[in-house]
PDB file of C-alpha atoms and ligand atoms in Angstrom:
ATOM      1  CA  MET A 255    -274.454 -45.139  68.433  1.00 47.00           C
ATOM      2  CA  LYS A 256    -277.927 -46.627  68.618  1.00 44.00           C
ATOM      3  CA  MET A 257    -279.076 -48.422  65.468  1.00 44.00           C
ATOM      4  CA  ILE A 258    -282.197 -50.220  66.665  1.00 43.00           C
ATOM      5  CA  PRO A 259    -285.332 -48.343  67.635  1.00 49.00           C
ATOM      6  CA  ASP A 260    -286.083 -48.524  71.346  1.00 52.00           C
ATOM      7  CA  LEU A 261    -288.884 -46.020  71.728  1.00 47.00           C
ATOM      8  CA  GLU A 262    -289.452 -46.553  75.452  1.00 49.00           C
ATOM      9  CA  ALA A 263    -285.869 -45.723  76.274  1.00 49.00           C
ATOM     10  CA  LEU A 264    -285.886 -42.675  74.035  1.00 49.00           C
ATOM     11  CA  LEU A 265    -289.008 -40.946  75.207  1.00 49.00           C
ATOM     12  CA  PRO A 266    -288.650 -39.207  78.569  1.00 47.00           C
ATOM     13  CA  SER A 267    -291.727 -40.054  80.644  1.00 45.00           C
ATOM     14  CA  GLN A 268    -291.759 -36.863  82.719  1.00 46.00           C
ATOM     15  CA  PRO A 269    -291.119 -33.323  81.554  1.00 47.00           C
ATOM     16  CA  SER A 270    -287.935 -32.137  83.255  1.00 52.00           C
ATOM     17  CA  GLY A 271    -289.053 -28.544  83.738  1.00 56.00           C
ATOM     18  CA  LYS A 272    -286.170 -27.408  81.496  1.00 72.00           C
ATOM     19  CA  HIS A 273    -287.190 -25.794  78.189  1.00 81.00           C
ATOM     20  CA  GLY A 274    -286.333 -28.077  75.310  1.00 96.00           C
ATOM     21  CA  LYS A 275    -285.966 -27.069  71.719  1.00 97.00           C
ATOM     22  CA  ILE A 276    -285.551 -28.651  68.319  1.00 98.00           C
ATOM     23  CA  SER A 277    -282.945 -27.666  65.751  1.00 98.00           C
ATOM     24  CA  LEU A 278    -283.376 -29.018  62.245  1.00 98.00           C
ATOM     25  CA  VAL A 279    -279.756 -29.061  61.193  1.00 98.00           C
ATOM     26  CA  GLY A 280    -278.292 -29.456  57.706  1.00 98.00           C
ATOM     27  CA  ALA A 281    -275.221 -31.686  57.835  1.00 98.00           C
ATOM     28  CA  GLY A 282    -274.168 -30.926  54.275  1.00 98.00           C
ATOM     29  CA  PRO A 283    -273.359 -33.579  51.666  1.00 98.00           C
ATOM     30  CA  GLY A 284    -271.031 -35.740  53.744  1.00 97.00           C
ATOM     31  CA  ALA A 285    -267.551 -34.357  54.346  1.00 97.00           C
ATOM     32  CA  ALA A 286    -267.294 -32.993  57.878  1.00 97.00           C
ATOM     33  CA  ASP A 287    -265.530 -29.836  56.715  1.00 97.00           C
ATOM     34  CA  LEU A 288    -268.592 -28.929  54.676  1.00 98.00           C
ATOM     35  CA  LEU A 289    -270.597 -28.453  57.863  1.00 98.00           C
ATOM     36  CA  THR A 290    -271.441 -24.883  58.775  1.00 98.00           C
ATOM     37  CA  LEU A 291    -270.121 -23.492  62.044  1.00 98.00           C
ATOM     38  CA  ARG A 292    -273.685 -23.035  63.180  1.00 98.00           C
ATOM     39  CA  ALA A 293    -274.432 -26.697  62.542  1.00 98.00           C
ATOM     40  CA  LEU A 294    -271.314 -27.691  64.461  1.00 98.00           C
ATOM     41  CA  ARG A 295    -272.284 -25.506  67.421  1.00 98.00           C
ATOM     42  CA  ALA A 296    -275.764 -27.016  67.499  1.00 98.00           C
ATOM     43  CA  MET A 297    -274.323 -30.533  67.435  1.00 98.00           C
ATOM     44  CA  GLN A 298    -271.992 -29.669  70.284  1.00 98.00           C
ATOM     45  CA  ALA A 299    -274.821 -28.197  72.361  1.00 97.00           C
ATOM     46  CA  ALA A 300    -277.217 -31.092  71.715  1.00 98.00           C
ATOM     47  CA  ASP A 301    -278.515 -33.536  74.306  1.00 98.00           C
ATOM     48  CA  VAL A 302    -279.772 -35.918  71.659  1.00 98.00           C
ATOM     49  CA  ILE A 303    -279.169 -36.217  67.914  1.00 98.00           C
ATOM     50  CA  TYR A 304    -281.564 -37.998  65.599  1.00 97.00           C
ATOM     51  CA  PHE A 305    -279.760 -38.622  62.344  1.00 96.00           C
ATOM     52  CA  ASP A 306    -280.515 -39.885  58.845  1.00 92.00           C
ATOM     53  CA  ARG A 307    -279.001 -42.684  56.814  1.00 92.00           C
ATOM     54  CA  LEU A 308    -276.910 -40.353  54.657  1.00 94.00           C
ATOM     55  CA  ILE A 309    -275.138 -38.720  57.591  1.00 96.00           C
ATOM     56  CA  ASP A 310    -271.460 -39.537  57.416  1.00 94.00           C
ATOM     57  CA  PRO A 311    -269.899 -41.033  60.574  1.00 95.00           C
ATOM     58  CA  GLU A 312    -267.164 -38.373  60.425  1.00 95.00           C
ATOM     59  CA  VAL A 313    -269.849 -35.717  60.986  1.00 97.00           C
ATOM     60  CA  LEU A 314    -271.250 -37.521  64.017  1.00 97.00           C
ATOM     61  CA  GLU A 315    -267.776 -37.707  65.529  1.00 97.00           C
ATOM     62  CA  LEU A 316    -267.891 -33.923  65.976  1.00 97.00           C
ATOM     63  CA  ALA A 317    -271.012 -34.017  68.140  1.00 97.00           C
ATOM     64  CA  ASN A 318    -271.173 -33.496  71.883  1.00 97.00           C
ATOM     65  CA  PRO A 319    -269.777 -36.833  73.162  1.00 97.00           C
ATOM     66  CA  ARG A 320    -272.461 -36.878  75.868  1.00 97.00           C
ATOM     67  CA  ALA A 321    -275.295 -36.513  73.344  1.00 98.00           C
ATOM     68  CA  ALA A 322    -277.276 -39.654  72.586  1.00 97.00           C
ATOM     69  CA  GLN A 323    -277.151 -40.517  68.888  1.00 97.00           C
ATOM     70  CA  VAL A 324    -280.243 -42.134  67.432  1.00 95.00           C
ATOM     71  CA  PHE A 325    -280.453 -43.473  63.894  1.00 94.00           C
ATOM     72  CA  VAL A 326    -283.816 -42.755  62.292  1.00 92.00           C
ATOM     73  CA  GLY A 327    -282.889 -43.514  58.696  1.00 85.00           C
ATOM     74  CA  LYS A 328    -285.185 -44.272  55.858  1.00 68.00           C
ATOM     75  CA  ASP A 329    -284.645 -46.044  52.576  1.00 58.00           C
ATOM     76  CA  VAL A 330    -285.494 -44.160  49.401  1.00 51.00           C
ATOM     77  CA  GLY A 331    -289.239 -44.345  49.066  1.00 49.00           C
ATOM     78  CA  ALA A 332    -289.632 -46.783  51.940  1.00 49.00           C
ATOM     79  CA  CYS A 333    -289.749 -45.622  55.511  1.00 51.00           C
ATOM     80  CA  ALA A 334    -288.055 -47.786  58.085  1.00 65.00           C
ATOM     81  CA  TRP A 335    -289.004 -45.010  60.477  1.00 79.00           C
ATOM     82  CA  PRO A 336    -292.359 -43.493  59.566  1.00 87.00           C
ATOM     83  CA  GLN A 337    -292.207 -39.719  59.566  1.00 89.00           C
ATOM     84  CA  GLU A 338    -294.958 -39.536  62.206  1.00 91.00           C
ATOM     85  CA  VAL A 339    -292.851 -41.593  64.613  1.00 92.00           C
ATOM     86  CA  ILE A 340    -289.862 -39.319  64.059  1.00 93.00           C
ATOM     87  CA  ASN A 341    -292.065 -36.267  64.631  1.00 95.00           C
ATOM     88  CA  GLN A 342    -293.357 -37.746  67.848  1.00 95.00           C
ATOM     89  CA  MET A 343    -289.915 -38.718  69.097  1.00 95.00           C
ATOM     90  CA  ILE A 344    -288.314 -35.336  68.577  1.00 96.00           C
ATOM     91  CA  VAL A 345    -291.285 -33.523  70.099  1.00 97.00           C
ATOM     92  CA  GLU A 346    -291.354 -35.764  73.161  1.00 96.00           C
ATOM     93  CA  ALA A 347    -287.616 -35.433  73.694  1.00 96.00           C
ATOM     94  CA  ALA A 348    -287.866 -31.643  73.521  1.00 97.00           C
ATOM     95  CA  ARG A 349    -290.853 -31.712  75.871  1.00 96.00           C
ATOM     96  CA  GLY A 350    -288.625 -33.513  78.318  1.00 95.00           C
ATOM     97  CA  GLY A 351    -286.325 -30.494  78.285  1.00 96.00           C
ATOM     98  CA  GLN A 352    -283.711 -31.750  75.840  1.00 97.00           C
ATOM     99  CA  HIS A 353    -282.013 -29.790  73.113  1.00 97.00           C
ATOM    100  CA  VAL A 354    -282.837 -31.991  70.164  1.00 98.00           C
ATOM    101  CA  VAL A 355    -280.799 -31.875  66.993  1.00 98.00           C
ATOM    102  CA  ARG A 356    -282.517 -33.424  64.033  1.00 97.00           C
ATOM    103  CA  LEU A 357    -279.558 -33.915  61.722  1.00 97.00           C
ATOM    104  CA  LYS A 358    -280.393 -34.168  58.041  1.00 96.00           C
ATOM    105  CA  SER A 359    -278.187 -34.576  55.016  1.00 97.00           C
ATOM    106  CA  GLY A 360    -277.567 -31.534  52.859  1.00 98.00           C
ATOM    107  CA  ASP A 361    -279.992 -28.709  53.517  1.00 98.00           C
ATOM    108  CA  PRO A 362    -283.046 -29.624  55.636  1.00 97.00           C
ATOM    109  CA  SER A 363    -285.247 -27.515  53.381  1.00 97.00           C
ATOM    110  CA  VAL A 364    -284.399 -29.428  50.204  1.00 97.00           C
ATOM    111  CA  PHE A 365    -286.289 -32.727  50.035  1.00 95.00           C
ATOM    112  CA  GLY A 366    -285.772 -32.974  53.768  1.00 93.00           C
ATOM    113  CA  ARG A 367    -289.315 -32.946  55.179  1.00 92.00           C
ATOM    114  CA  ALA A 368    -288.276 -30.099  57.453  1.00 94.00           C
ATOM    115  CA  ASP A 369    -291.717 -28.513  57.183  1.00 95.00           C
ATOM    116  CA  GLU A 370    -293.402 -31.606  58.636  1.00 94.00           C
ATOM    117  CA  GLU A 371    -291.080 -31.697  61.626  1.00 96.00           C
ATOM    118  CA  ARG A 372    -291.351 -27.970  62.148  1.00 96.00           C
ATOM    119  CA  ALA A 373    -295.145 -28.194  62.035  1.00 96.00           C
ATOM    120  CA  ALA A 374    -295.082 -30.965  64.663  1.00 96.00           C
ATOM    121  CA  ALA A 375    -292.882 -28.795  66.897  1.00 97.00           C
ATOM    122  CA  GLN A 376    -295.102 -25.770  66.403  1.00 96.00           C
ATOM    123  CA  ALA A 377    -298.239 -27.763  67.173  1.00 96.00           C
ATOM    124  CA  ALA A 378    -296.630 -28.829  70.442  1.00 96.00           C
ATOM    125  CA  GLY A 379    -295.531 -25.268  71.251  1.00 96.00           C
ATOM    126  CA  ILE A 380    -291.845 -26.171  71.040  1.00 97.00           C
ATOM    127  CA  ALA A 381    -289.237 -23.761  69.705  1.00 97.00           C
ATOM    128  CA  CYS A 382    -287.765 -24.986  66.456  1.00 97.00           C
ATOM    129  CA  ASP A 383    -285.074 -23.465  64.286  1.00 97.00           C
ATOM    130  CA  ILE A 384    -283.629 -24.493  60.940  1.00 98.00           C
ATOM    131  CA  ILE A 385    -279.896 -24.447  60.300  1.00 98.00           C
ATOM    132  CA  PRO A 386    -279.249 -24.586  56.564  1.00 98.00           C
ATOM    133  CA  GLY A 387    -276.655 -26.840  55.000  1.00 98.00           C
ATOM    134  CA  ILE A 388    -274.900 -27.289  51.682  1.00 98.00           C
ATOM    135  CA  THR A 389    -277.291 -29.161  49.472  1.00 98.00           C
ATOM    136  CA  ALA A 390    -276.118 -32.161  47.423  1.00 98.00           C
ATOM    137  CA  ALA A 391    -276.559 -30.360  44.094  1.00 98.00           C
ATOM    138  CA  SER A 392    -274.102 -27.628  45.148  1.00 98.00           C
ATOM    139  CA  ALA A 393    -271.587 -30.184  46.347  1.00 98.00           C
ATOM    140  CA  ALA A 394    -271.987 -32.275  43.181  1.00 98.00           C
ATOM    141  CA  ALA A 395    -271.537 -29.221  40.934  1.00 98.00           C
ATOM    142  CA  ALA A 396    -268.332 -28.401  42.809  1.00 98.00           C
ATOM    143  CA  VAL A 397    -267.070 -31.940  42.228  1.00 98.00           C
ATOM    144  CA  LEU A 398    -267.680 -31.508  38.505  1.00 98.00           C
ATOM    145  CA  GLY A 399    -265.968 -28.117  38.604  1.00 97.00           C
ATOM    146  CA  GLN A 400    -269.061 -26.666  37.005  1.00 95.00           C
ATOM    147  CA  SER A 401    -271.494 -23.988  38.062  1.00 96.00           C
ATOM    148  CA  LEU A 402    -275.153 -24.668  38.550  1.00 97.00           C
ATOM    149  CA  THR A 403    -275.837 -21.512  36.571  1.00 96.00           C
ATOM    150  CA  SER A 404    -273.681 -20.119  33.818  1.00 93.00           C
ATOM    151  CA  ARG A 405    -273.934 -16.615  32.432  1.00 91.00           C
ATOM    152  CA  GLY A 406    -275.406 -16.685  28.944  1.00 90.00           C
ATOM    153  CA  GLN A 407    -275.951 -20.444  29.064  1.00 90.00           C
ATOM    154  CA  SER A 408    -277.988 -21.423  32.053  1.00 92.00           C
ATOM    155  CA  ASP A 409    -279.976 -18.750  33.837  1.00 94.00           C
ATOM    156  CA  ARG A 410    -282.043 -20.962  36.070  1.00 96.00           C
ATOM    157  CA  VAL A 411    -281.514 -24.089  38.069  1.00 98.00           C
ATOM    158  CA  ILE A 412    -284.192 -26.517  39.109  1.00 98.00           C
ATOM    159  CA  PHE A 413    -283.910 -28.992  41.960  1.00 98.00           C
ATOM    160  CA  ALA A 414    -286.289 -31.835  41.205  1.00 97.00           C
ATOM    161  CA  THR A 415    -286.845 -35.268  42.647  1.00 96.00           C
ATOM    162  CA  GLY A 416    -287.282 -38.567  40.848  1.00 93.00           C
ATOM    163  CA  THR A 417    -289.057 -40.102  43.848  1.00 88.00           C
ATOM    164  CA  CYS A 418    -292.233 -38.546  45.182  1.00 86.00           C
ATOM    165  CA  LYS A 419    -294.830 -39.375  47.761  1.00 83.00           C
ATOM    166  CA  GLU A 420    -296.468 -42.699  46.919  1.00 84.00           C
ATOM    167  CA  GLY A 421    -299.188 -42.185  44.338  1.00 88.00           C
ATOM    168  CA  ASP A 422    -297.792 -38.860  43.109  1.00 86.00           C
ATOM    169  CA  SER A 423    -296.221 -38.704  39.662  1.00 85.00           C
ATOM    170  CA  ALA A 424    -292.615 -37.554  39.423  1.00 84.00           C
ATOM    171  CA  PRO A 425    -291.853 -34.147  37.871  1.00 91.00           C
ATOM    172  CA  ASP A 426    -291.922 -34.032  34.070  1.00 94.00           C
ATOM    173  CA  VAL A 427    -288.226 -33.499  33.404  1.00 96.00           C
ATOM    174  CA  ALA A 428    -288.758 -33.029  29.652  1.00 95.00           C
ATOM    175  CA  ALA A 429    -291.023 -30.079  30.398  1.00 96.00           C
ATOM    176  CA  LEU A 430    -288.592 -28.640  32.946  1.00 96.00           C
ATOM    177  CA  LEU A 431    -285.680 -28.729  30.523  1.00 96.00           C
ATOM    178  CA  GLN A 432    -286.427 -25.490  28.726  1.00 94.00           C
ATOM    179  CA  PRO A 433    -283.469 -23.774  27.033  1.00 94.00           C
ATOM    180  CA  GLY A 434    -281.230 -22.115  29.589  1.00 95.00           C
ATOM    181  CA  THR A 435    -281.987 -24.573  32.375  1.00 97.00           C
ATOM    182  CA  THR A 436    -279.916 -26.840  34.579  1.00 97.00           C
ATOM    183  CA  VAL A 437    -281.900 -29.603  36.249  1.00 98.00           C
ATOM    184  CA  ALA A 438    -280.349 -31.291  39.285  1.00 98.00           C
ATOM    185  CA  LEU A 439    -282.229 -34.497  39.902  1.00 98.00           C
ATOM    186  CA  TYR A 440    -282.294 -35.926  43.418  1.00 97.00           C
ATOM    187  CA  MET A 441    -283.381 -39.471  44.266  1.00 95.00           C
ATOM    188  CA  ALA A 442    -283.438 -40.421  40.600  1.00 95.00           C
ATOM    189  CA  THR A 443    -280.983 -43.295  40.204  1.00 94.00           C
ATOM    190  CA  ARG A 444    -283.760 -45.869  40.274  1.00 92.00           C
ATOM    191  CA  ILE A 445    -285.662 -44.154  37.502  1.00 92.00           C
ATOM    192  CA  ASN A 446    -282.764 -43.607  35.113  1.00 95.00           C
ATOM    193  CA  ARG A 447    -284.217 -45.928  32.440  1.00 96.00           C
ATOM    194  CA  ASP A 448    -287.563 -44.250  32.658  1.00 95.00           C
ATOM    195  CA  LEU A 449    -285.917 -40.849  32.506  1.00 96.00           C
ATOM    196  CA  ARG A 450    -283.969 -41.814  29.402  1.00 97.00           C
ATOM    197  CA  ARG A 451    -287.085 -43.184  27.690  1.00 96.00           C
ATOM    198  CA  LYS A 452    -289.190 -40.128  28.438  1.00 95.00           C
ATOM    199  CA  LEU A 453    -286.540 -37.664  27.288  1.00 96.00           C
ATOM    200  CA  LEU A 454    -285.863 -39.613  24.091  1.00 96.00           C
ATOM    201  CA  GLU A 455    -289.595 -39.801  23.406  1.00 96.00           C
ATOM    202  CA  ALA A 456    -289.795 -36.044  23.913  1.00 95.00           C
ATOM    203  CA  GLY A 457    -287.189 -35.635  21.177  1.00 94.00           C
ATOM    204  CA  PHE A 458    -284.061 -34.873  23.170  1.00 95.00           C
ATOM    205  CA  ASP A 459    -280.768 -35.717  21.511  1.00 94.00           C
ATOM    206  CA  PRO A 460    -279.490 -39.183  22.510  1.00 96.00           C
ATOM    207  CA  GLU A 461    -276.006 -37.618  22.625  1.00 96.00           C
ATOM    208  CA  MET A 462    -277.073 -34.977  25.141  1.00 95.00           C
ATOM    209  CA  PRO A 463    -274.473 -34.945  27.931  1.00 96.00           C
ATOM    210  CA  VAL A 464    -275.658 -36.237  31.290  1.00 97.00           C
ATOM    211  CA  GLN A 465    -273.467 -36.042  34.373  1.00 98.00           C
ATOM    212  CA  VAL A 466    -273.862 -38.019  37.534  1.00 98.00           C
ATOM    213  CA  VAL A 467    -272.092 -37.471  40.836  1.00 98.00           C
ATOM    214  CA  THR A 468    -272.506 -40.102  43.511  1.00 98.00           C
ATOM    215  CA  SER A 469    -271.581 -39.643  47.156  1.00 97.00           C
ATOM    216  CA  ALA A 470    -270.308 -36.116  46.533  1.00 98.00           C
ATOM    217  CA  SER A 471    -267.657 -35.123  49.098  1.00 97.00           C
ATOM    218  CA  LYS A 472    -267.598 -38.598  50.670  1.00 96.00           C
ATOM    219  CA  ARG A 473    -264.706 -41.042  50.468  1.00 95.00           C
ATOM    220  CA  ASN A 474    -266.435 -43.082  47.757  1.00 95.00           C
ATOM    221  CA  GLU A 475    -267.323 -40.037  45.623  1.00 97.00           C
ATOM    222  CA  ALA A 476    -267.591 -40.877  41.906  1.00 98.00           C
ATOM    223  CA  VAL A 477    -268.297 -38.990  38.688  1.00 98.00           C
ATOM    224  CA  LEU A 478    -269.855 -40.275  35.500  1.00 98.00           C
ATOM    225  CA  ARG A 479    -269.898 -38.228  32.312  1.00 98.00           C
ATOM    226  CA  SER A 480    -272.352 -39.991  30.056  1.00 98.00           C
ATOM    227  CA  THR A 481    -275.025 -39.298  27.488  1.00 97.00           C
ATOM    228  CA  LEU A 482    -278.769 -39.670  27.567  1.00 97.00           C
ATOM    229  CA  GLU A 483    -278.532 -42.766  25.399  1.00 97.00           C
ATOM    230  CA  ARG A 484    -275.890 -44.509  27.489  1.00 97.00           C
ATOM    231  CA  LEU A 485    -276.896 -43.348  30.961  1.00 97.00           C
ATOM    232  CA  PRO A 486    -278.500 -46.517  32.390  1.00 97.00           C
ATOM    233  CA  GLN A 487    -275.852 -48.826  30.929  1.00 97.00           C
ATOM    234  CA  ASP A 488    -272.956 -46.628  32.026  1.00 97.00           C
ATOM    235  CA  MET A 489    -274.358 -46.404  35.543  1.00 97.00           C
ATOM    236  CA  GLU A 490    -274.750 -50.145  35.688  1.00 96.00           C
ATOM    237  CA  ASP A 491    -271.269 -50.802  34.274  1.00 97.00           C
ATOM    238  CA  ARG A 492    -269.715 -48.476  36.834  1.00 96.00           C
ATOM    239  CA  GLY A 493    -271.857 -49.879  39.640  1.00 95.00           C
ATOM    240  CA  LEU A 494    -273.090 -46.393  40.483  1.00 93.00           C
ATOM    241  CA  SER A 495    -276.199 -45.874  42.488  1.00 85.00           C
ATOM    242  CA  HIS A 496    -277.667 -43.939  45.405  1.00 91.00           C
ATOM    243  CA  PRO A 497    -276.932 -41.293  46.624  1.00 97.00           C
ATOM    244  CA  ALA A 498    -276.486 -39.392  43.393  1.00 98.00           C
ATOM    245  CA  ILE A 499    -277.307 -36.176  41.635  1.00 98.00           C
ATOM    246  CA  ILE A 500    -278.080 -36.465  37.931  1.00 98.00           C
ATOM    247  CA  PHE A 501    -277.436 -33.252  35.997  1.00 98.00           C
ATOM    248  CA  LEU A 502    -279.217 -32.402  32.774  1.00 97.00           C
ATOM    249  CA  ARG A 503    -278.616 -29.128  30.987  1.00 95.00           C
ATOM    250  CA  ALA A 504    -280.407 -27.443  28.129  1.00 93.00           C
ATOM    251  CA  PRO A 505    -278.153 -24.616  26.948  1.00 83.00           C
ATOM    252  CA  LYS A 506    -279.793 -21.271  26.341  1.00 84.00           C
ATOM    253  CA  HIS A 507    -279.029 -21.304  22.657  1.00 76.00           C
ATOM    254  CA  CYS A 508    -279.613 -24.957  21.929  1.00 68.00           C
ATOM    255  CA  ASP A 509    -280.864 -25.918  18.494  1.00 59.00           C
ATOM    256  CA  PRO A 510    -284.317 -24.325  18.261  1.00 44.00           C
ATOM    257  CA  VAL A 511    -285.643 -26.993  15.893  1.00 46.00           C
ATOM    258  CA  GLN A 512    -284.538 -29.706  18.219  1.00 55.00           C
ATOM    259  CA  THR A 513    -285.828 -27.796  21.199  1.00 52.00           C
ATOM    260  CA  ARG A 514    -289.167 -27.019  19.573  1.00 46.00           C
ATOM    261  CA  ALA A 515    -289.571 -30.670  18.668  1.00 50.00           C
ATOM    262  CA  ALA A 516    -288.529 -31.654  22.150  1.00 49.00           C
ATOM    263  CA  LEU A 517    -290.732 -29.343  24.051  1.00 48.00           C
ATOM    264  CA  GLY A 518    -293.610 -28.856  21.676  1.00 45.00           C
ATOM    265  CA  ALA A 519    -293.529 -25.255  22.797  1.00 42.00           C
ATOM    266  CA  GLU A 520    -293.007 -21.900  21.135  1.00 39.00           C
ATOM    267  CA  ILE A 521    -289.526 -20.523  21.436  1.00 36.00           C
ATOM    268  CA  SER A 522    -289.843 -16.836  22.107  1.00 37.00           C
ATOM    269  CA  GLN A 523    -286.413 -15.692  20.970  1.00 33.00           C
TER     270      GLN A 523
HETATM  271  N1  SAH B  38    -281.644 -32.600  52.024  1.00 69.32           N
HETATM  272  C1  SAH B  38    -280.717 -33.254  51.118  1.00 69.32           C
HETATM  273  C2  SAH B  38    -281.446 -34.139  50.132  1.00 69.32           C
HETATM  274  C3  SAH B  38    -282.093 -35.344  50.799  1.00 69.32           C
HETATM  275  S1  SAH B  38    -282.888 -36.377  49.640  1.00 69.32           S
HETATM  276  C4  SAH B  38    -279.856 -32.203  50.426  1.00 69.32           C
HETATM  277  O1  SAH B  38    -280.144 -31.009  50.525  1.00 69.32           O
HETATM  278  O2  SAH B  38    -278.875 -32.590  49.793  1.00 69.32           O
HETATM  279  C5  SAH B  38    -281.645 -37.605  49.373  1.00 69.32           C
HETATM  280  C6  SAH B  38    -281.004 -37.420  48.026  1.00 69.32           C
HETATM  281  O3  SAH B  38    -280.042 -36.376  48.062  1.00 69.32           O
HETATM  282  C7  SAH B  38    -280.230 -38.625  47.523  1.00 69.32           C
HETATM  283  O4  SAH B  38    -281.074 -39.598  46.957  1.00 69.32           O
HETATM  284  C8  SAH B  38    -279.357 -37.986  46.482  1.00 69.32           C
HETATM  285  O5  SAH B  38    -280.078 -37.699  45.322  1.00 69.32           O
HETATM  286  C9  SAH B  38    -279.015 -36.668  47.158  1.00 69.32           C
HETATM  287  N2  SAH B  38    -277.749 -36.721  47.902  1.00 69.32           N
HETATM  288  C10 SAH B  38    -277.588 -36.586  49.234  1.00 69.32           C
HETATM  289  N3  SAH B  38    -276.279 -36.610  49.558  1.00 69.32           N
HETATM  290  C11 SAH B  38    -275.604 -36.767  48.408  1.00 69.32           C
HETATM  291  C12 SAH B  38    -274.233 -36.839  48.071  1.00 69.32           C
HETATM  292  N4  SAH B  38    -273.280 -36.757  49.004  1.00 69.32           N
HETATM  293  N5  SAH B  38    -273.892 -36.986  46.769  1.00 69.32           N
HETATM  294  C13 SAH B  38    -274.836 -37.039  45.807  1.00 69.32           C
HETATM  295  N6  SAH B  38    -276.150 -36.969  46.067  1.00 69.32           N
HETATM  296  C14 SAH B  38    -276.540 -36.832  47.344  1.00 69.32           C
END
């Protein structure tokens, strides 16, 4: 496994004449048996695998043993590997005739920057397919033994992120939490105090249940059942942090007075 970037060694200098391709592959939330068969086949057919920080070693063990494995991980918000460099690397490798697997945690199309890598491949005229994976919110809901939607209670689910592109403001969770909504927050552990403050300011009940699942399906998986009021303290006390999904739910028939105060919006039922 290669942990240190060595661009020269990774970029083939001459096209091999063979047609390369890029597969953007979802590795699922961590546990190897949550990979799809299609993902497994792609990993076994790969010449080179570029993988993210959240990819579990047990997943990489299933790859073609002759495939080079290249770590291109990023920290939340901070890029050890700028996206442009990753784009360039995968395109160049495919140009050299290699079957490139770009292995991403969860589903590549959920906060996975798949569109940027696909656009780079398209611009270079390289075939690129996307192999979906189980996204973290689905895995975390399964850990809780709870559905993301619930008939009569929650008729929509929103995947939102707490960490956006630098300079962009994060989604307004108070506005998203309309009655009948489940919000699954990705990349939000660092903003839990801010989240709590904003929701309390918007009038949400301090006793509103908040659930957190960290490292869903991995060996160090953990669950926290907390409340809005206690969330930051409970997370700190339990030493819970990234990677985590924070679940917030506004039941369909929650107190209309509370909800109206919270949302400042007309309730239409
Ligand atoms: N494409 C991924 C999301 C990548 S963004 C997917 O579909 O799941 C990275 C964020 O995903 C993390 O900050 C965390 O919020 C979430 N995440 C990824 N793996 C996780 C896991 N095993 N358990 C809980 N959250 C996870």
